[in-house]
Coordinates of N, CA and C in Angstrom, one line a residue:
X1 N 90.4 -115.3 -16.9 CA 89.8 -116.4 -16.4 C 88.3 -116.5 -17.0
X2 N 87.4 -115.5 -16.6 CA 86.1 -115.4 -17.0 C 86.1 -115.4 -18.6
X3 N 86.8 -114.9 -19.5 CA 86.6 -114.9 -20.9 C 86.9 -116.5 -21.2
X4 N 88.0 -117.1 -20.5 CA 88.2 -118.4 -21.0 C 87.0 -119.3 -20.6
X5 N 86.4 -119.2 -19.4 CA 85.2 -119.8 -19.0 C 84.1 -119.6 -19.8
X6 N 83.8 -118.5 -20.4 CA 82.8 -118.2 -21.3 C 83.0 -118.8 -22.7
X7 N 84.3 -118.9 -23.2 CA 84.5 -119.6 -24.3 C 84.4 -121.1 -24.2
X8 N 84.7 -121.7 -22.9 CA 84.5 -123.1 -22.7 C 83.0 -123.4 -22.6
X9 N 82.3 -122.5 -22.0 CA 80.9 -122.7 -21.9 C 80.2 -122.7 -23.3
X10 N 80.5 -121.7 -24.1 CA 80.0 -121.6 -25.5 C 80.3 -123.0 -26.3
X11 N 81.6 -123.4 -26.1 CA 81.9 -124.7 -26.8 C 81.2 -125.9 -26.4
X12 N 81.1 -126.0 -25.1 CA 80.3 -127.0 -24.4 C 78.6 -127.1 -24.9
X13 N 78.2 -125.9 -24.9 CA 77.0 -125.7 -25.2 C 76.7 -126.0 -26.8
X14 N 77.7 -125.7 -27.6 CA 77.6 -125.9 -29.2 C 77.7 -127.4 -29.3
X15 N 78.5 -128.0 -28.5 CA 78.8 -129.5 -28.7 C 77.6 -130.4 -28.3
X16 N 76.9 -129.8 -27.2 CA 75.8 -130.5 -26.6 C 74.4 -130.2 -27.2
X17 N 74.4 -129.3 -28.0 CA 73.0 -128.7 -28.5 C 72.8 -129.2 -30.0
X18 N 71.6 -129.5 -30.2 CA 71.1 -129.9 -31.5 C 70.5 -128.6 -32.0
X19 N 71.0 -128.2 -33.3 CA 70.6 -127.0 -33.9 C 69.3 -127.2 -34.8
X20 N 68.5 -126.4 -34.9 CA 67.2 -126.6 -35.7 C 67.5 -125.8 -36.9
X21 N 67.7 -126.5 -38.0 CA 67.9 -125.7 -39.2 C 66.6 -125.2 -39.9
X22 N 66.6 -124.3 -40.7 CA 65.5 -123.9 -41.6 C 65.3 -125.0 -42.6
X23 N 64.2 -125.1 -43.2 CA 64.0 -126.2 -44.4 C 65.1 -126.0 -45.5
X24 N 65.5 -124.9 -46.0 CA 66.5 -124.6 -46.9 C 67.8 -125.1 -46.5
X25 N 68.2 -124.8 -45.2 CA 69.4 -125.2 -44.7 C 69.5 -126.8 -44.6
X26 N 68.4 -127.4 -43.9 CA 68.4 -128.8 -43.8 C 68.5 -129.6 -45.1
X27 N 67.8 -129.1 -46.1 CA 67.9 -129.7 -47.4 C 69.2 -129.6 -48.0
X28 N 69.7 -128.3 -47.9 CA 71.3 -128.3 -48.6 C 72.1 -129.2 -47.7
X29 N 72.1 -129.4 -46.7 CA 73.0 -130.2 -45.7 C 72.7 -131.7 -46.2
X30 N 71.5 -132.1 -46.3 CA 71.1 -133.4 -46.9 C 71.6 -133.7 -48.3
X31 N 71.7 -132.6 -49.0 CA 72.2 -132.9 -50.6 C 73.7 -132.9 -50.7
X32 N 74.4 -132.7 -49.7 CA 75.9 -132.8 -49.5 C 76.4 -134.1 -49.9
X33 N 77.5 -134.2 -50.3 CA 78.3 -135.6 -50.4 C 79.3 -135.6 -49.3
X34 N 79.1 -136.6 -48.3 CA 79.9 -136.8 -47.2 C 80.8 -137.8 -47.3
X35 N 81.1 -138.7 -48.5 CA 81.9 -139.7 -48.7 C 83.4 -139.3 -48.4
X36 N 83.9 -139.9 -47.6 CA 85.5 -139.8 -47.3 C 85.8 -138.5 -46.5
X37 N 84.6 -137.8 -45.9 CA 85.0 -136.6 -45.1 C 84.8 -137.1 -43.7
X38 N 85.8 -136.6 -42.9 CA 85.6 -136.7 -41.4 C 85.0 -135.6 -40.7
X39 N 85.2 -134.5 -41.3 CA 84.7 -133.1 -40.8 C 84.1 -132.3 -42.0
X40 N 83.1 -131.8 -41.5 CA 82.5 -130.9 -42.6 C 82.3 -129.6 -41.8
X41 N 82.3 -128.5 -42.7 CA 82.1 -127.0 -42.1 C 80.5 -126.8 -42.5
X42 N 79.9 -126.3 -41.4 CA 78.5 -125.8 -41.5 C 78.5 -124.3 -41.0
X43 N 77.8 -123.5 -41.7 CA 77.6 -122.1 -41.5 C 79.0 -121.5 -41.3
X44 N 80.0 -121.9 -42.0 CA 81.3 -121.2 -41.9 C 81.9 -121.4 -40.3
X45 N 81.4 -122.3 -39.7 CA 81.8 -122.6 -38.3 C 81.2 -121.5 -37.2
X46 N 80.2 -120.8 -37.7 CA 79.7 -119.8 -36.7 C 78.5 -120.3 -36.3
X47 N 78.3 -120.4 -34.8 CA 77.2 -120.9 -34.2 C 75.9 -120.0 -34.3
X48 N 74.7 -120.5 -34.3 CA 73.7 -119.7 -34.5 C 72.8 -119.4 -33.2
X49 N 73.5 -119.5 -32.1 CA 72.8 -119.2 -30.8 C 72.6 -117.9 -30.6
X50 N 71.6 -117.7 -29.9 CA 71.3 -116.1 -29.5 C 72.0 -115.9 -28.2
X51 N 72.5 -114.6 -28.1 CA 73.3 -114.2 -26.9 C 72.4 -114.5 -25.7
X52 N 71.1 -114.5 -25.8 CA 70.3 -114.5 -24.6 C 70.5 -116.1 -24.0
X53 N 70.5 -117.0 -25.1 CA 70.8 -118.4 -24.7 C 72.1 -118.5 -24.0
X54 N 73.2 -117.8 -24.3 CA 74.4 -118.0 -24.0 C 74.8 -117.2 -22.6
X55 N 73.8 -116.4 -22.2 CA 73.8 -115.6 -21.0 C 74.2 -116.3 -19.7
X56 N 75.0 -115.9 -18.9 CA 75.3 -116.5 -17.7 C 74.8 -115.7 -16.5
X57 N 74.0 -114.7 -16.7 CA 73.3 -114.0 -15.7 C 72.4 -114.9 -14.8
X58 N 71.7 -115.9 -15.3 CA 71.0 -116.7 -14.6 C 71.6 -117.9 -14.1
X59 N 72.9 -118.0 -14.3 CA 73.6 -119.3 -14.0 C 73.4 -120.5 -15.0
X60 N 73.9 -121.5 -14.6 CA 73.9 -122.6 -15.6 C 72.5 -123.3 -15.5
X61 N 72.2 -124.0 -16.5 CA 70.9 -124.6 -16.7 C 71.1 -125.8 -17.6
X62 N 69.9 -126.6 -17.6 CA 69.9 -127.8 -18.4 C 68.5 -127.9 -18.8
X63 N 68.3 -128.4 -20.1 CA 66.8 -128.5 -20.7 C 66.6 -129.8 -21.3
X64 N 65.9 -130.6 -21.2 CA 65.7 -131.9 -21.7 C 64.3 -132.1 -22.4
X65 N 64.2 -132.5 -23.8 CA 62.9 -132.8 -24.3 C 62.3 -133.9 -23.8
X66 N 61.0 -134.0 -23.9 CA 60.2 -135.2 -23.5 C 60.4 -136.2 -24.3
X67 N 60.3 -137.5 -24.0 CA 60.4 -138.7 -25.0 C 59.2 -138.7 -25.8
X68 N 59.6 -139.1 -27.1 CA 58.5 -139.0 -28.1 C 57.6 -140.3 -27.9
X69 N 56.6 -140.5 -28.9 CA 55.5 -141.7 -28.7 C 56.1 -143.0 -28.6
X70 N 57.5 -143.0 -29.2 CA 58.1 -144.4 -29.4 C 59.2 -144.4 -28.1
X71 N 59.1 -143.6 -27.2 CA 59.9 -143.5 -26.0 C 61.5 -143.1 -26.4
X72 N 61.7 -142.4 -27.3 CA 63.0 -142.1 -27.7 C 63.3 -140.7 -27.2
X73 N 64.7 -140.7 -26.9 CA 65.1 -139.3 -26.3 C 65.2 -138.3 -27.4
X74 N 65.0 -137.0 -27.1 CA 65.0 -135.9 -28.1 C 66.1 -134.8 -27.7
X75 N 65.9 -133.6 -28.0 CA 66.9 -132.6 -27.7 C 67.3 -132.5 -26.4
X76 N 68.6 -132.2 -26.2 CA 69.0 -131.7 -24.8 C 70.0 -130.5 -24.9
X77 N 69.7 -129.6 -24.2 CA 70.7 -128.3 -24.3 C 71.0 -128.1 -22.8
X78 N 72.3 -127.3 -22.9 CA 72.8 -127.0 -21.4 C 73.7 -125.9 -21.7
X79 N 73.8 -125.1 -20.6 CA 74.7 -124.1 -20.4 C 75.4 -124.4 -19.1
X80 N 76.8 -125.0 -19.3 CA 77.5 -125.8 -18.1 C 78.5 -124.7 -17.4
X81 N 78.6 -125.1 -16.1 CA 79.7 -124.5 -15.5 C 80.2 -125.4 -14.4
X82 N 81.2 -125.1 -13.6 CA 81.8 -126.1 -12.8 C 81.0 -126.6 -11.8
X83 N 79.9 -125.9 -11.4 CA 78.8 -126.3 -10.4 C 78.2 -127.5 -10.9
X84 N 78.0 -127.6 -12.1 CA 77.1 -128.8 -12.6 C 78.1 -130.0 -12.9
X85 N 79.3 -129.9 -12.7 CA 80.3 -131.0 -13.0 C 80.5 -131.7 -11.6
X86 N 80.1 -133.0 -11.5 CA 80.2 -133.7 -10.3 C 81.8 -133.7 -9.8
X87 N 82.0 -133.6 -8.5 CA 83.4 -133.6 -7.8 C 83.8 -134.9 -7.6
X88 N 82.9 -135.9 -7.4 CA 83.4 -137.2 -7.2 C 82.8 -138.1 -8.3
X89 N 83.4 -139.4 -8.5 CA 83.0 -140.3 -9.5 C 81.4 -140.7 -9.3
X90 N 80.8 -140.8 -10.3 CA 79.3 -141.1 -10.4 C 79.1 -142.7 -10.4
X91 N 78.0 -143.2 -10.0 CA 77.6 -144.5 -10.1 C 77.5 -144.9 -11.5
X92 N 77.7 -146.1 -11.9 CA 77.7 -146.6 -13.2 C 76.2 -146.4 -13.8
X93 N 76.2 -146.3 -15.2 CA 74.8 -146.0 -15.6 C 74.3 -147.4 -16.3
X94 N 73.1 -147.6 -16.0 CA 72.4 -148.8 -16.7 C 71.2 -148.4 -17.6
X95 N 70.9 -148.9 -18.6 CA 69.9 -148.5 -19.5 C 69.4 -149.6 -20.3
X96 N 68.0 -149.6 -20.7 CA 67.6 -150.4 -21.7 C 67.3 -149.8 -23.0
X97 N 68.0 -150.1 -24.1 CA 67.8 -149.4 -25.3 C 66.4 -149.6 -25.8
X98 N 65.8 -148.4 -26.5 CA 64.5 -148.2 -26.9 C 64.4 -148.7 -28.3
X99 N 65.5 -148.8 -29.1 CA 65.4 -149.2 -30.5 C 66.6 -150.2 -30.9

């Protein structure tokens, strides 16, 4: 059960995190042809997270970047577990788009 939770946590973190690529990696991704492709493979599907970031020793966590000068949202990272998932339905979300 613990291994399954760790795999799920890593998967959730991977899907919720924006990875910062080095300039060489970013330019090689920008140069790729994405026409007609629904899925692309980056870094042979190996995540670049540090073990420290995936550690569950300190429990779950959430981190949000501040809004930029144009009031746009930035990076959001999280290490999720069942405690962070609401047990009951939440209220509807309302927002005003910034762009």
